[in-house]
Short mmCIF file of C-alpha atoms in Angstrom, two decimals:
data_model
loop_
_atom_site.label_atom_id
_atom_site.label_comp_id
_atom_site.label_asym_id
_atom_site.label_seq_id
_atom_site.Cartn_x
_atom_site.Cartn_y
_atom_site.Cartn_z
CA UNK A 1 1.39 -22.66 24.59
CA UNK A 2 4.34 -20.74 26.11
CA UNK A 3 6.43 -23.95 26.14
CA UNK A 4 5.73 -24.52 22.45
CA UNK A 5 6.64 -20.93 21.60
CA UNK A 6 9.88 -21.09 23.59
CA UNK A 7 10.90 -24.45 22.12
CA UNK A 8 10.34 -23.30 18.54
CA UNK A 9 12.38 -20.13 18.96
CA UNK A 10 15.14 -21.89 20.92
CA UNK A 11 15.52 -24.56 18.23
CA UNK A 12 15.92 -21.88 15.57
CA UNK A 13 18.62 -20.09 17.57
CA UNK A 14 20.56 -23.30 18.35
CA UNK A 15 20.58 -24.35 14.68
CA UNK A 16 21.88 -20.90 13.75
CA UNK A 17 24.91 -21.32 16.02
CA UNK A 18 26.01 -24.73 14.71
CA UNK A 19 28.22 -23.40 11.87
CA UNK A 20 31.98 -22.87 11.41
CA UNK A 21 33.45 -19.40 12.01
CA UNK A 22 34.23 -17.02 9.13
CA UNK A 23 35.25 -13.35 8.91
CA UNK A 24 33.97 -11.02 6.20
CA UNK A 25 33.23 -7.41 5.34
CA UNK A 26 30.31 -5.43 6.74
CA UNK A 27 27.78 -4.44 4.08
CA UNK A 28 25.96 -1.19 4.91
CA UNK A 29 23.05 0.32 3.00
CA UNK A 30 21.20 3.59 3.50
CA UNK A 31 17.79 3.93 1.85
CA UNK A 32 14.43 5.49 2.43
CA UNK A 33 11.33 7.17 1.10
CA UNK A 34 10.03 10.72 1.01
CA UNK A 35 6.26 10.72 0.55
CA UNK A 36 4.21 13.90 0.79
CA UNK A 37 0.77 14.83 -0.45
CA UNK A 38 -1.56 17.80 -0.64
CA UNK A 39 -5.02 16.66 0.43
CA UNK A 40 -8.46 18.20 0.48
CA UNK A 41 -10.22 16.29 3.27
CA UNK A 42 -13.90 16.33 4.26
CA UNK A 43 -15.17 14.71 7.48
CA UNK A 44 -18.81 15.00 6.42
CA UNK A 45 -19.36 18.30 8.24
CA UNK A 46 -16.34 20.48 7.45
CA UNK A 47 -13.47 20.36 4.96
CA UNK A 48 -9.98 21.77 4.59
CA UNK A 49 -6.68 21.69 2.71
CA UNK A 50 -3.81 19.75 4.28
CA UNK A 51 -0.18 18.81 3.71
CA UNK A 52 0.73 15.33 4.93
CA UNK A 53 3.94 13.31 5.22
CA UNK A 54 2.87 9.71 4.70
CA UNK A 55 5.07 7.08 6.34
CA UNK A 56 8.20 8.80 5.02
CA UNK A 57 11.23 6.92 6.32
CA UNK A 58 14.99 6.67 6.62
CA UNK A 59 16.54 3.21 6.83
CA UNK A 60 20.00 1.97 7.83
CA UNK A 61 20.71 -1.72 7.20
CA UNK A 62 23.84 -3.81 7.66
CA UNK A 63 24.84 -7.44 7.17
CA UNK A 64 27.97 -9.49 7.75
CA UNK A 65 28.71 -13.11 6.88
CA UNK A 66 30.11 -14.17 10.26
CA UNK A 67 30.43 -17.89 9.48
CA UNK A 68 29.87 -20.18 6.52
CA UNK A 69 26.14 -20.09 5.88
CA UNK A 70 25.46 -17.63 8.70
CA UNK A 71 24.89 -13.88 8.28
CA UNK A 72 24.27 -11.31 10.99
CA UNK A 73 21.68 -8.72 9.93
CA UNK A 74 20.39 -5.51 11.46
CA UNK A 75 18.09 -2.68 10.47
CA UNK A 76 17.23 0.67 11.99
CA UNK A 77 14.30 2.51 10.43
CA UNK A 78 12.60 5.68 11.55
CA UNK A 79 9.60 7.74 10.56
CA UNK A 80 10.35 11.21 9.15
CA UNK A 81 7.86 14.09 9.37
CA UNK A 82 8.71 16.20 6.33
CA UNK A 83 5.56 18.24 6.87
CA UNK A 84 6.30 19.29 10.47
CA UNK A 85 10.10 19.12 10.84
CA UNK A 86 10.21 16.11 13.10
CA UNK A 87 10.24 12.36 13.45
CA UNK A 88 10.77 9.52 15.88
CA UNK A 89 13.80 7.23 16.06
CA UNK A 90 13.44 3.47 15.42
CA UNK A 91 9.64 3.71 15.14
CA UNK A 92 9.52 1.47 12.08
CA UNK A 93 10.99 -1.99 11.40
CA UNK A 94 14.16 -2.16 13.53
CA UNK A 95 15.85 -5.40 14.50
CA UNK A 96 18.94 -7.57 14.98
CA UNK A 97 19.03 -11.14 13.70
CA UNK A 98 20.72 -14.13 12.08
CA UNK A 99 20.03 -15.49 8.59
CA UNK A 100 21.12 -18.82 7.13
CA UNK A 101 19.94 -22.08 5.60
CA UNK A 102 17.66 -22.47 8.63
CA UNK A 103 15.80 -19.27 7.72
CA UNK A 104 15.77 -15.99 9.65
CA UNK A 105 15.64 -15.31 13.39
CA UNK A 106 15.36 -11.70 14.51
CA UNK A 107 14.47 -9.65 17.58
CA UNK A 108 13.16 -6.11 17.79
CA UNK A 109 10.23 -4.01 16.61
CA UNK A 110 8.68 -4.85 13.22
CA UNK A 111 5.55 -5.75 11.25
CA UNK A 112 3.75 -8.89 12.37
CA UNK A 113 3.09 -11.70 9.85
CA UNK A 114 -0.59 -10.73 9.80
CA UNK A 115 0.16 -7.06 9.14
CA UNK A 116 2.42 -7.99 6.22
CA UNK A 117 -0.54 -9.43 4.28
CA UNK A 118 -2.26 -6.06 4.08
CA UNK A 119 0.80 -4.39 2.55
CA UNK A 120 0.87 -6.99 -0.26
CA UNK A 121 -2.80 -6.56 -1.20
CA UNK A 122 -3.42 -2.84 -0.61
CA UNK A 123 -3.61 -0.72 -3.77
CA UNK A 124 -3.37 2.55 -1.81
CA UNK A 125 -0.82 1.89 0.92
CA UNK A 126 0.05 5.10 2.83
CA UNK A 127 -2.38 7.13 0.70
CA UNK A 128 -5.93 8.37 0.95
CA UNK A 129 -7.94 5.15 0.62
CA UNK A 130 -5.45 2.94 2.52
CA UNK A 131 -7.06 -0.40 3.43
CA UNK A 132 -6.19 0.14 7.12
CA UNK A 133 -8.94 2.74 7.26
CA UNK A 134 -11.26 -0.28 7.29
CA UNK A 135 -9.18 -3.26 8.52
CA UNK A 136 -8.02 -1.32 11.61
CA UNK A 137 -11.13 0.77 12.08
CA UNK A 138 -13.02 1.34 15.36
CA UNK A 139 -12.34 -1.39 17.92
CA UNK A 140 -9.81 -3.20 15.69
CA UNK A 141 -6.02 -3.04 16.07
CA UNK A 142 -4.45 -5.60 13.76
CA UNK A 143 -1.95 -3.61 11.71
CA UNK A 144 0.60 -2.89 14.40
CA UNK A 145 4.19 -3.48 15.36
CA UNK A 146 4.69 -4.93 18.83
CA UNK A 147 7.51 -4.11 21.23
CA UNK A 148 9.94 -6.88 22.17
CA UNK A 149 9.17 -9.05 19.15
CA UNK A 150 10.89 -12.39 18.48
CA UNK A 151 10.35 -13.66 14.94
CA UNK A 152 11.24 -16.77 12.95
CA UNK A 153 10.86 -17.10 9.17
CA UNK A 154 11.48 -20.40 7.44
CA UNK A 155 13.48 -20.67 4.22
CA UNK A 156 11.35 -20.67 1.07
CA UNK A 157 10.43 -24.18 -0.05
CA UNK A 158 8.80 -24.38 -3.49
CA UNK A 159 7.39 -20.90 -2.91
CA UNK A 160 6.08 -21.59 0.62
CA UNK A 161 7.26 -19.87 3.80
CA UNK A 162 6.19 -20.04 7.44
CA UNK A 163 6.38 -17.12 9.87
CA UNK A 164 5.96 -17.10 13.63
CA UNK A 165 6.28 -14.10 15.92
CA UNK A 166 5.98 -13.99 19.70
CA UNK A 167 5.96 -10.92 21.92
CA UNK A 168 6.36 -11.70 25.63
CA UNK A 169 5.28 -8.22 26.74
CA UNK A 170 4.12 -5.34 24.55
CA UNK A 171 5.32 -2.59 26.88
CA UNK A 172 8.49 -0.71 27.81
CA UNK A 173 9.23 -2.13 31.27
CA UNK A 174 10.22 -5.63 32.39
CA UNK A 175 7.51 -8.21 33.08
CA UNK A 176 7.15 -11.03 35.61
CA UNK A 177 3.80 -12.32 34.37
CA UNK A 178 3.87 -11.83 30.55
CA UNK A 179 0.74 -9.74 30.56
CA UNK A 180 0.05 -8.13 27.18
CA UNK A 181 1.76 -10.93 25.26
CA UNK A 182 0.92 -11.59 21.62
CA UNK A 183 1.64 -14.00 18.83
CA UNK A 184 1.16 -13.90 15.09
CA UNK A 185 1.75 -16.63 12.52
CA UNK A 186 1.30 -17.05 8.77
CA UNK A 187 1.71 -19.46 5.87
CA UNK A 188 2.58 -17.82 2.55
CA UNK A 189 2.93 -18.88 -1.07
CA UNK A 190 4.74 -16.47 -3.38
CA UNK A 191 5.76 -17.67 -6.85
CA UNK A 192 4.88 -17.31 -10.53
CA UNK A 193 3.06 -14.01 -10.04
CA UNK A 194 0.79 -15.39 -7.30
CA UNK A 195 0.89 -14.26 -3.68
CA UNK A 196 -1.43 -16.04 -1.24
CA UNK A 197 -1.24 -15.96 2.55
CA UNK A 198 -3.25 -16.85 5.63
CA UNK A 199 -2.43 -15.49 9.09
CA UNK A 200 -3.75 -15.61 12.64
CA UNK A 201 -2.94 -13.10 15.36
CA UNK A 202 -3.98 -12.58 18.97
CA UNK A 203 -2.84 -10.17 21.64
CA UNK A 204 -3.68 -9.34 25.24
CA UNK A 205 -4.66 -5.70 25.65
CA UNK A 206 -4.47 -3.48 28.73
CA UNK A 207 -7.95 -4.59 29.81
CA UNK A 208 -6.89 -8.24 29.79
CA UNK A 209 -8.99 -9.15 26.76
CA UNK A 210 -7.66 -11.28 23.89
CA UNK A 211 -8.72 -9.77 20.55
CA UNK A 212 -7.81 -12.03 17.63
CA UNK A 213 -8.07 -12.02 13.86
CA UNK A 214 -7.85 -14.38 10.92
CA UNK A 215 -6.68 -12.72 7.70
CA UNK A 216 -6.42 -14.08 4.16
CA UNK A 217 -4.84 -12.19 1.28
CA UNK A 218 -4.30 -12.89 -2.41
CA UNK A 219 -2.73 -10.93 -5.25
CA UNK A 220 -2.11 -12.14 -8.78
CA UNK A 221 -0.29 -10.67 -11.76
CA UNK A 222 -2.75 -11.54 -14.51
CA UNK A 223 -0.37 -9.99 -17.04
CA UNK A 224 2.48 -7.47 -17.12
CA UNK A 225 -0.19 -4.77 -17.06
CA UNK A 226 -2.98 -6.13 -14.83
CA UNK A 227 -2.79 -7.01 -11.14
CA UNK A 228 -5.74 -8.03 -8.95
CA UNK A 229 -5.94 -8.46 -5.18
CA UNK A 230 -8.36 -9.43 -2.42
CA UNK A 231 -8.36 -9.52 1.38
CA UNK A 232 -10.64 -11.10 4.00
CA UNK A 233 -10.49 -10.56 7.76
CA UNK A 234 -12.56 -11.95 10.62
CA UNK A 235 -11.88 -10.35 14.02
CA UNK A 236 -13.22 -11.62 17.35
CA UNK A 237 -13.29 -10.64 21.05
CA UNK A 238 -13.58 -6.96 20.17
CA UNK A 239 -15.23 -4.20 22.14
CA UNK A 240 -18.63 -3.91 20.48
CA UNK A 241 -18.56 -7.44 19.05
CA UNK A 242 -16.99 -9.44 16.25
CA UNK A 243 -16.53 -7.88 12.82
CA UNK A 244 -15.78 -9.11 9.29
CA UNK A 245 -13.94 -7.08 6.65
CA UNK A 246 -13.34 -7.84 2.99
CA UNK A 247 -11.89 -5.94 0.07
CA UNK A 248 -10.93 -6.20 -3.60
CA UNK A 249 -8.61 -4.12 -5.75
CA UNK A 250 -6.88 -3.92 -9.11
CA UNK A 251 -4.21 -1.95 -10.94
CA UNK A 252 -3.50 -1.61 -14.66
CA UNK A 253 -0.31 -0.23 -16.23
CA UNK A 254 -0.39 1.80 -19.45
CA UNK A 255 3.19 2.74 -20.36
CA UNK A 256 4.30 5.22 -17.64
CA UNK A 257 0.87 5.37 -15.99
CA UNK A 258 -0.87 3.05 -13.55
CA UNK A 259 -4.63 3.12 -12.98
CA UNK A 260 -5.75 1.68 -9.65
CA UNK A 261 -8.86 1.21 -7.55
CA UNK A 262 -10.18 -0.73 -4.58
CA UNK A 263 -13.34 -1.29 -2.55
CA UNK A 264 -13.51 -2.37 1.11
CA UNK A 265 -16.49 -3.31 3.24
CA UNK A 266 -16.72 -3.60 7.04
CA UNK A 267 -19.68 -5.59 8.30
CA UNK A 268 -21.61 -4.48 11.37
CA UNK A 269 -20.71 -5.66 14.86
CA UNK A 270 -23.18 -6.06 17.73
CA UNK A 271 -24.37 -2.49 17.28
CA UNK A 272 -27.13 -1.71 14.81
CA UNK A 273 -26.06 0.30 11.74
CA UNK A 274 -22.33 -0.04 12.48
CA UNK A 275 -21.00 -1.08 9.06
CA UNK A 276 -19.07 0.97 6.52
CA UNK A 277 -17.65 0.84 3.00
CA UNK A 278 -14.72 2.56 1.29
CA UNK A 279 -14.02 3.24 -2.38
CA UNK A 280 -10.77 4.65 -3.76
CA UNK A 281 -9.67 5.33 -7.33
CA UNK A 282 -6.44 6.85 -8.57
CA UNK A 283 -3.75 7.20 -11.21
CA UNK A 284 0.06 7.16 -10.94
CA UNK A 285 2.63 8.75 -13.22
CA UNK A 286 5.82 6.74 -12.87
CA UNK A 287 9.29 8.15 -13.54
CA UNK A 288 11.24 4.94 -13.22
CA UNK A 289 11.45 3.23 -9.84
CA UNK A 290 12.57 6.34 -7.97
CA UNK A 291 9.75 8.83 -8.48
CA UNK A 292 5.95 8.54 -8.58
CA UNK A 293 3.37 11.30 -8.88
CA UNK A 294 -0.24 10.37 -8.16
CA UNK A 295 -3.81 11.54 -7.76
CA UNK A 296 -6.38 9.75 -5.57
CA UNK A 297 -10.03 10.25 -4.72
CA UNK A 298 -11.54 8.27 -1.87
CA UNK A 299 -14.89 8.05 -0.09
CA UNK A 300 -15.86 6.23 3.10
CA UNK A 301 -19.58 5.74 3.70
CA UNK A 302 -20.60 5.14 7.33
CA UNK A 303 -23.81 3.68 8.69
CA UNK A 304 -25.44 5.76 11.42
CA UNK A 305 -23.40 4.22 14.26
CA UNK A 306 -20.13 3.71 12.35
CA UNK A 307 -17.05 5.95 12.53
CA UNK A 308 -14.56 4.91 9.83
CA UNK A 309 -12.44 7.46 7.95
CA UNK A 310 -10.90 7.82 4.49
CA UNK A 311 -7.51 9.18 5.61
CA UNK A 312 -5.84 7.50 8.58
CA UNK A 313 -3.81 4.40 7.69
CA UNK A 314 -0.15 5.11 6.93
CA UNK A 315 -0.57 8.87 7.22
CA UNK A 316 0.95 11.34 9.68
CA UNK A 317 -1.87 13.85 9.10
CA UNK A 318 -5.04 11.91 9.85
CA UNK A 319 -8.68 12.80 9.37
CA UNK A 320 -10.77 11.99 12.48
CA UNK A 321 -13.99 10.10 11.83
CA UNK A 322 -17.43 11.34 12.83
CA UNK A 323 -20.07 8.72 13.57
CA UNK A 324 -22.66 8.47 10.83
CA UNK A 325 -20.88 10.92 8.54
CA UNK A 326 -19.27 10.13 5.18
CA UNK A 327 -15.64 11.22 4.84
CA UNK A 328 -13.89 11.91 1.54
CA UNK A 329 -10.56 13.08 0.25
CA UNK A 330 -8.80 14.18 -2.92
CA UNK A 331 -5.03 13.83 -2.81
CA UNK A 332 -2.11 14.84 -5.03
CA UNK A 333 1.07 13.10 -3.92
CA UNK A 334 4.75 12.68 -4.65
CA UNK A 335 6.84 9.62 -3.66
CA UNK A 336 10.63 9.53 -3.98
CA UNK A 337 12.45 6.30 -3.18
CA UNK A 338 16.21 6.31 -2.63
#
């Protein structure tokens, strides 16, 4: 398997270099998002009022056409904690790569192909009710970025793209045995209002196990107003046993407002009474593309041995889960994109 991985990535790099030289200007872009919310959170026993910065970010991106048909690209993105006056550098998608007719080759720290599916089907990304509260619940870790990632994306062909990512060692130090390696791959169709993708991911954890997951995601623009989405995930080799997750969601636009809702279900693993479900409903008030105000109510219902939460995924202020307790949250948020 390592030979196949190396050959695929090497072929992509070699094809990227076989182009004539060309000099051009450097294009630089600064962008980001400020996302804060006031949340009343209940863990099933106690409740309180919170302020949370939710995956707020600052992004620097640059590109240069270095030869005919070949562009060098880079991105540096960091999380910003507006709520606690802090942040971490390069903790989000950060990479250096080459883009051309062959596709895209990049190296760095970024979303895996499997993780990307969730962001395209989640109606409450980075909010109370985020799908990761269920898809990456207890014993599951399939919405991550891996250190030392090497990624190839094919050019789009009639709406289809192929992604392959390999991580030789998901740790800070050098390796001589490639322990904790991972790979993630996906096939995606995205055209005419339809997004459909299937992905497989496996990684070696610190215990030497190989958790893996198959994920399918679909979203469809039924009309200019109505969008529907669904996700299915089957995860294996987990502590506690295999687990299946599925979810559905929809959004509907009415002038400057968007109504949205979604429901997710986690099946039980080898433990009795270990399943959970999550329901979220909300409304957005849109002020163009730059500013969104929203309100969300979410509820996660746990079986007696389950410990899923309503407010964890994409949030810097997270609500810990208590086994067997139902967690809920009401959130008023503000998102500013620049």
